[in-house]
Coordinates of C-alpha atoms in Angstrom, one line a residue:
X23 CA 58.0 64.2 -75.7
X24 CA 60.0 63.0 -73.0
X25 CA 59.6 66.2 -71.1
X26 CA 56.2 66.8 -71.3
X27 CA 55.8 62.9 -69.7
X28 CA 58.2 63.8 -66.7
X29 CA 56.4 66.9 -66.1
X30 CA 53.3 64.8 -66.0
X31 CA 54.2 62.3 -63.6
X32 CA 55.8 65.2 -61.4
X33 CA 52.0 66.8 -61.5
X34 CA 50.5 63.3 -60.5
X35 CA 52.8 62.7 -57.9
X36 CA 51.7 66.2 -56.7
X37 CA 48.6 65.5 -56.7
X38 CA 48.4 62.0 -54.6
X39 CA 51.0 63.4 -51.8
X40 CA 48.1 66.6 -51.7
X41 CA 45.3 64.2 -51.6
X42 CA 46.8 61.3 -48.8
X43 CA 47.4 64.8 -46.8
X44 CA 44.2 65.9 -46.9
X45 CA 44.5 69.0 -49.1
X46 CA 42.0 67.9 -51.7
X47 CA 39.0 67.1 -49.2
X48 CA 37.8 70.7 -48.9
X49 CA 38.3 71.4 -52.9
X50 CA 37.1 68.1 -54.1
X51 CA 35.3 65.9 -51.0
X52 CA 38.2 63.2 -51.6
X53 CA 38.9 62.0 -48.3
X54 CA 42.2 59.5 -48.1
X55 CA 39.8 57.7 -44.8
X56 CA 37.2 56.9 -47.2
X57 CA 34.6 55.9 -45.0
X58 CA 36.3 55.5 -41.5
X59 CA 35.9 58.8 -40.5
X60 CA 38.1 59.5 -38.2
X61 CA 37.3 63.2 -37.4
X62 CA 34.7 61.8 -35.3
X63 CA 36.7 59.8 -32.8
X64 CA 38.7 63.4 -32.3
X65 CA 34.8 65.1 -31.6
X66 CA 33.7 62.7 -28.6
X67 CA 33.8 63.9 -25.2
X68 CA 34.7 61.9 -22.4
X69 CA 33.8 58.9 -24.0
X70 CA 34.7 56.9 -21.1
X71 CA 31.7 57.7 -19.3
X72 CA 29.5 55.6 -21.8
X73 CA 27.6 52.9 -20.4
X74 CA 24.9 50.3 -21.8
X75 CA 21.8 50.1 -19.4
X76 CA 19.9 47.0 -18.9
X77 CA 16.3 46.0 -20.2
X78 CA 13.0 48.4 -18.4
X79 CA 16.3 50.4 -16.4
X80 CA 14.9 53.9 -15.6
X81 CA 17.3 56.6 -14.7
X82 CA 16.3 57.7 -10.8
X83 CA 17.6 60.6 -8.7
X84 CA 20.8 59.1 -7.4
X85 CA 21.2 56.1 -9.9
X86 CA 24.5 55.8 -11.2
X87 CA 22.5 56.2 -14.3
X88 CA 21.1 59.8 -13.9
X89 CA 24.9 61.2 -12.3
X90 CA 25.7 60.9 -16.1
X91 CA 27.5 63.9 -18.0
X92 CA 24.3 65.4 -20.3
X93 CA 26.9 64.9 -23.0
X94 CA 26.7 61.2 -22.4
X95 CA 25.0 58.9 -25.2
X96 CA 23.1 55.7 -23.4
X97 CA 22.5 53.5 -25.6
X98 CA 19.3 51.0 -23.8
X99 CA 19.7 47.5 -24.3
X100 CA 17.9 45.6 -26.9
X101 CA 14.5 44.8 -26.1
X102 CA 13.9 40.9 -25.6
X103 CA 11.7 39.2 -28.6
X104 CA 10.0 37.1 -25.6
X105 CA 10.1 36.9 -21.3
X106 CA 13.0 34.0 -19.7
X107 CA 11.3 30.8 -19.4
X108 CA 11.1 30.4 -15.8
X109 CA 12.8 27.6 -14.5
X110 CA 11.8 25.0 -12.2
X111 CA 13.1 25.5 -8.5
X112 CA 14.4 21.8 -8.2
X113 CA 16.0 22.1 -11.6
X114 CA 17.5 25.4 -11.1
X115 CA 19.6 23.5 -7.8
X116 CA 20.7 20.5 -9.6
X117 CA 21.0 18.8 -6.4
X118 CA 18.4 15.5 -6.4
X119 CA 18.6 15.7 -2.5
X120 CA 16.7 19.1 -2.1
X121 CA 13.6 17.4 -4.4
X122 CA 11.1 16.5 -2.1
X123 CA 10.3 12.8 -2.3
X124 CA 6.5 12.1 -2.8
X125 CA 4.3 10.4 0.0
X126 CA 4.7 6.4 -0.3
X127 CA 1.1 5.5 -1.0
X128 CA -0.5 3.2 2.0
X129 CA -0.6 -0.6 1.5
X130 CA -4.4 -1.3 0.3
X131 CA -6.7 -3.1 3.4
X132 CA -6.7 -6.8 3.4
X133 CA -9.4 -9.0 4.9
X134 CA -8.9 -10.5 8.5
X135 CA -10.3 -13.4 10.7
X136 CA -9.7 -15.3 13.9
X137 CA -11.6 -18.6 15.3
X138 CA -13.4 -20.9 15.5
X139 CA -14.3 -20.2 19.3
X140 CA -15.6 -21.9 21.7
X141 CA -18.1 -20.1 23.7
X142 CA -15.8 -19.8 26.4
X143 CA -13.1 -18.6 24.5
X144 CA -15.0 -15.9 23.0
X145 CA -15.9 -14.0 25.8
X146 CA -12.5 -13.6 26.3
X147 CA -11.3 -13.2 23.1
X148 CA -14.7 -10.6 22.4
X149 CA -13.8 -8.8 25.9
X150 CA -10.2 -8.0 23.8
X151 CA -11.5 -6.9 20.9
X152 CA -14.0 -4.6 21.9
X153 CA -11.5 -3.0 24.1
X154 CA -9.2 -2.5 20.9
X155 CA -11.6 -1.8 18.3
X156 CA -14.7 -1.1 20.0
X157 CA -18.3 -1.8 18.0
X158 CA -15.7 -1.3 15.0
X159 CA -15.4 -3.0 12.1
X160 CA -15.6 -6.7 13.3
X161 CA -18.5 -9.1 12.0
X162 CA -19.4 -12.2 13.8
X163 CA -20.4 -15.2 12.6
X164 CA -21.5 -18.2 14.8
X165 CA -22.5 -21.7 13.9
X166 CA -23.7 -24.4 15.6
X167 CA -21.6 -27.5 15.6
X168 CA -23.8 -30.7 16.7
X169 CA -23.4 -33.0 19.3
X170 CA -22.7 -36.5 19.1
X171 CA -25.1 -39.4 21.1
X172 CA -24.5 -43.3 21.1
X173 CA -27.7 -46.0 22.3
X174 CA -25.9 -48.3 24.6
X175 CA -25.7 -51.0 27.1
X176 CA -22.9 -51.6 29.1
X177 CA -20.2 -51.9 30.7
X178 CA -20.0 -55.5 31.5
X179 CA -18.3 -57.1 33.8
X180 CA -17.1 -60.6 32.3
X181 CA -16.4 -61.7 28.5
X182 CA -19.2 -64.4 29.8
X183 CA -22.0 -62.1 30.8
X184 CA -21.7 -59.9 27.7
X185 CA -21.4 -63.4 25.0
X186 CA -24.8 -64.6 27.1
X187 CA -26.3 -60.8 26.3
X188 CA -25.0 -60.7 22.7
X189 CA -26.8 -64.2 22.2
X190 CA -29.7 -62.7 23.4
X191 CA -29.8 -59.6 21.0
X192 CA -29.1 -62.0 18.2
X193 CA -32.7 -64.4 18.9
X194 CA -34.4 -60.8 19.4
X195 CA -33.3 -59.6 15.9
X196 CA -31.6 -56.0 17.1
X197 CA -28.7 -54.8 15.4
X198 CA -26.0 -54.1 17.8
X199 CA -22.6 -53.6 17.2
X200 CA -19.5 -53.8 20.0
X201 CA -18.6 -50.5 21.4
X202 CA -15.0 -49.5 20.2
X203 CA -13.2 -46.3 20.0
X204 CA -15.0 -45.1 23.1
X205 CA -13.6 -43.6 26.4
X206 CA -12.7 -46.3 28.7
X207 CA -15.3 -46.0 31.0
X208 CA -17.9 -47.3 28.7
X209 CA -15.8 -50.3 27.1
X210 CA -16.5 -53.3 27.4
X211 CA -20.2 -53.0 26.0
X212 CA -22.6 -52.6 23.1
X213 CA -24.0 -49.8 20.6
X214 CA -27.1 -49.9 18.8
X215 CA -27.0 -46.6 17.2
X216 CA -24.9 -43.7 17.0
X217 CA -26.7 -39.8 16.7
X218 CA -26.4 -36.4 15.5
X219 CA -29.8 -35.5 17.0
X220 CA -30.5 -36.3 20.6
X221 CA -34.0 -36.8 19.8
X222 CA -33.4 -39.4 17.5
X223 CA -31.3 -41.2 19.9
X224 CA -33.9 -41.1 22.5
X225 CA -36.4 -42.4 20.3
X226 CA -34.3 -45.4 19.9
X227 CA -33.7 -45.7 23.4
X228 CA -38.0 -45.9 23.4
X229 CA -37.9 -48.6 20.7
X230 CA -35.4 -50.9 22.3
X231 CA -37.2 -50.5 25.6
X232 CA -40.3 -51.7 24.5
X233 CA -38.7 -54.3 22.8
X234 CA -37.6 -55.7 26.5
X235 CA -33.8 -54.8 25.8
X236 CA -32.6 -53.8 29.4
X237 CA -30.4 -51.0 30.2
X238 CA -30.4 -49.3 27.5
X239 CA -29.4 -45.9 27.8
X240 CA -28.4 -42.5 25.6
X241 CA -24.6 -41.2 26.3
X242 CA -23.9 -38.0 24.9
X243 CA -19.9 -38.5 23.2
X244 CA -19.9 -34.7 22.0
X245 CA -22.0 -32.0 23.5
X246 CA -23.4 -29.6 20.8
X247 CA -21.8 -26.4 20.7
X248 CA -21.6 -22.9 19.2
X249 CA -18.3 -21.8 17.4
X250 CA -17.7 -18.2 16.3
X251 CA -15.2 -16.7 14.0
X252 CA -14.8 -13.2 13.6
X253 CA -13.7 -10.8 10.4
X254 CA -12.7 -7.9 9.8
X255 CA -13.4 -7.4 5.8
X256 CA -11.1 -4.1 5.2
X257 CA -8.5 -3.8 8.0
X258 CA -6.1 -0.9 6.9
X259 CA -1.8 -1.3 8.9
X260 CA -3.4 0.2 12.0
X261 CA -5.9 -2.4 12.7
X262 CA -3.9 -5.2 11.9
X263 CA -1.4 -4.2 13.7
X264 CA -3.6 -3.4 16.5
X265 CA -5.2 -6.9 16.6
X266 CA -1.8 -8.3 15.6
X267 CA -0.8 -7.6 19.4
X268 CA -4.3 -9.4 21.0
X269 CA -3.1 -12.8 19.9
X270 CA -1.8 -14.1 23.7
X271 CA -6.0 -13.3 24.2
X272 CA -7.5 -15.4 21.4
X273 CA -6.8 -19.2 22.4
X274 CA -4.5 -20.1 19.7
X275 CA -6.6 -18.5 17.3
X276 CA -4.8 -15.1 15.6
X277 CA -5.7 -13.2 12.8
X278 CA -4.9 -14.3 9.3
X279 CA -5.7 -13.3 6.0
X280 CA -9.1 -14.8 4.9
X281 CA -9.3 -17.8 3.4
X282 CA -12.5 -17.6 1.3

């Protein structure tokens, strides 16, 4: 018994050192490698000279590609599932100074006006204008500003002669008042009406004659006259600067934003 289990264990241990060397692939297909393989590491040929080509490369006379042994493999690179997404030239810098800054947008027009001028200061101030802006884009607007006329009788000489005419008006019934607030020249004396129409005050002047009130005449205090303002309803940074430098020619009267 014991002989027949040495003898055994000398034919197993004769069979594993034939199979780890090998002898038993050919008789049995029991390779020790299982499934390395290694037989086929020993059949490559110069397998230094293998070399993965990138995506759409063709192989060209002279490409480093086509001087390949024929005994070569080239294996392409996998195809891509979709095309890069392109990326933005500003993003692909990273720098924020090579971003080109976007126009600041221009300040919006603003309404403009100069005046009131006199008729003598207009010409000047028009002669300016129309040399800067032309039959541009200036309105003008004139209105008339009325005059100012007093019915009087005067000056007097003496506090006595003017009492003895004041006495006078009184027994006559006229309204008169005593002139105050008037240039020099015409103080001391009376005033029996003061006008914003110089046909008004001459019809007084009619009145009082025929009435036997002497010396009664119409003084004009303020002469009627025409005043002119001009605007410019959408003056963009050009114009206003432009009119900007006329203000030494409008007689204290510049352009400012409109007030109404």
């Amino acid at each position: 018994m014991l002989r027949a289990l040495v003898l055994i264990l000398m034919l197993a241990n004769a069979a594993f050192y034939g199979w780890t060397q090998g002898w038993l692939t050919d008789v049995l297909g029991l390779s020790p490698d299982g499934n390395r393989e290694p037989q086929r590491l020993t059949a490559q040929i110069d397998p230094t000279a293998l070399r993965v080509l990138s995506l759409g490369a063709t192989a060209r006379p002279g490409s480093p590609s086509a001087a390949l042994p024929a005994t070569a493999t080239q294996i392409p690179a996998p195809e891509a599932s979709e095309p890069p997404a392109s990326t933005p030239a500003s993003a692909s810098t990273g720098n924020p100074e090579d971003r080109t800054a976007a126009p600041a947008a221009p300040p919006p027009p603003i309404c403009l006006e100069a005046g009131p001028f006199t008729p003598a200061e207009w010409r000047v101030a028009e002669n300016a204008l129309r040399n800067t802006l032309g039959e541009g884009p200036w309105q003008l607007t004139t209105r008339e500003k009325p005059g100012s006329w007093i019915v009087y009788v005067g000056p007097y000489k003496s506090r006595t002669v003017m009492d003895k005419r004041a006495e006078q008006l009184r027994k006559m019934e006229i309204a008169f008042e005593e002139a105050r607030d008037l240039p020099e020249e015409y103080l001391p004396g009376f005033v029996f009406g003061r006008h914003g129409v110089e046909a008004d005050a001459r019809a007084l002047q009619t009145r009082l004659t025929t009435q036997k009130v002497k010396y009664v005449r119409v003084v004009p205090l303020v002469k009627p006259t025409a005043l002119h303002t001009v605007r410019i309803q959408k003056a963009d940074a050009d114009i206003h600067e432009r009119v900007t430098a006329l203000k030494p020619r409008l007689s204290g009267h510049p352009f400012e934003t409109c007030k109404r």
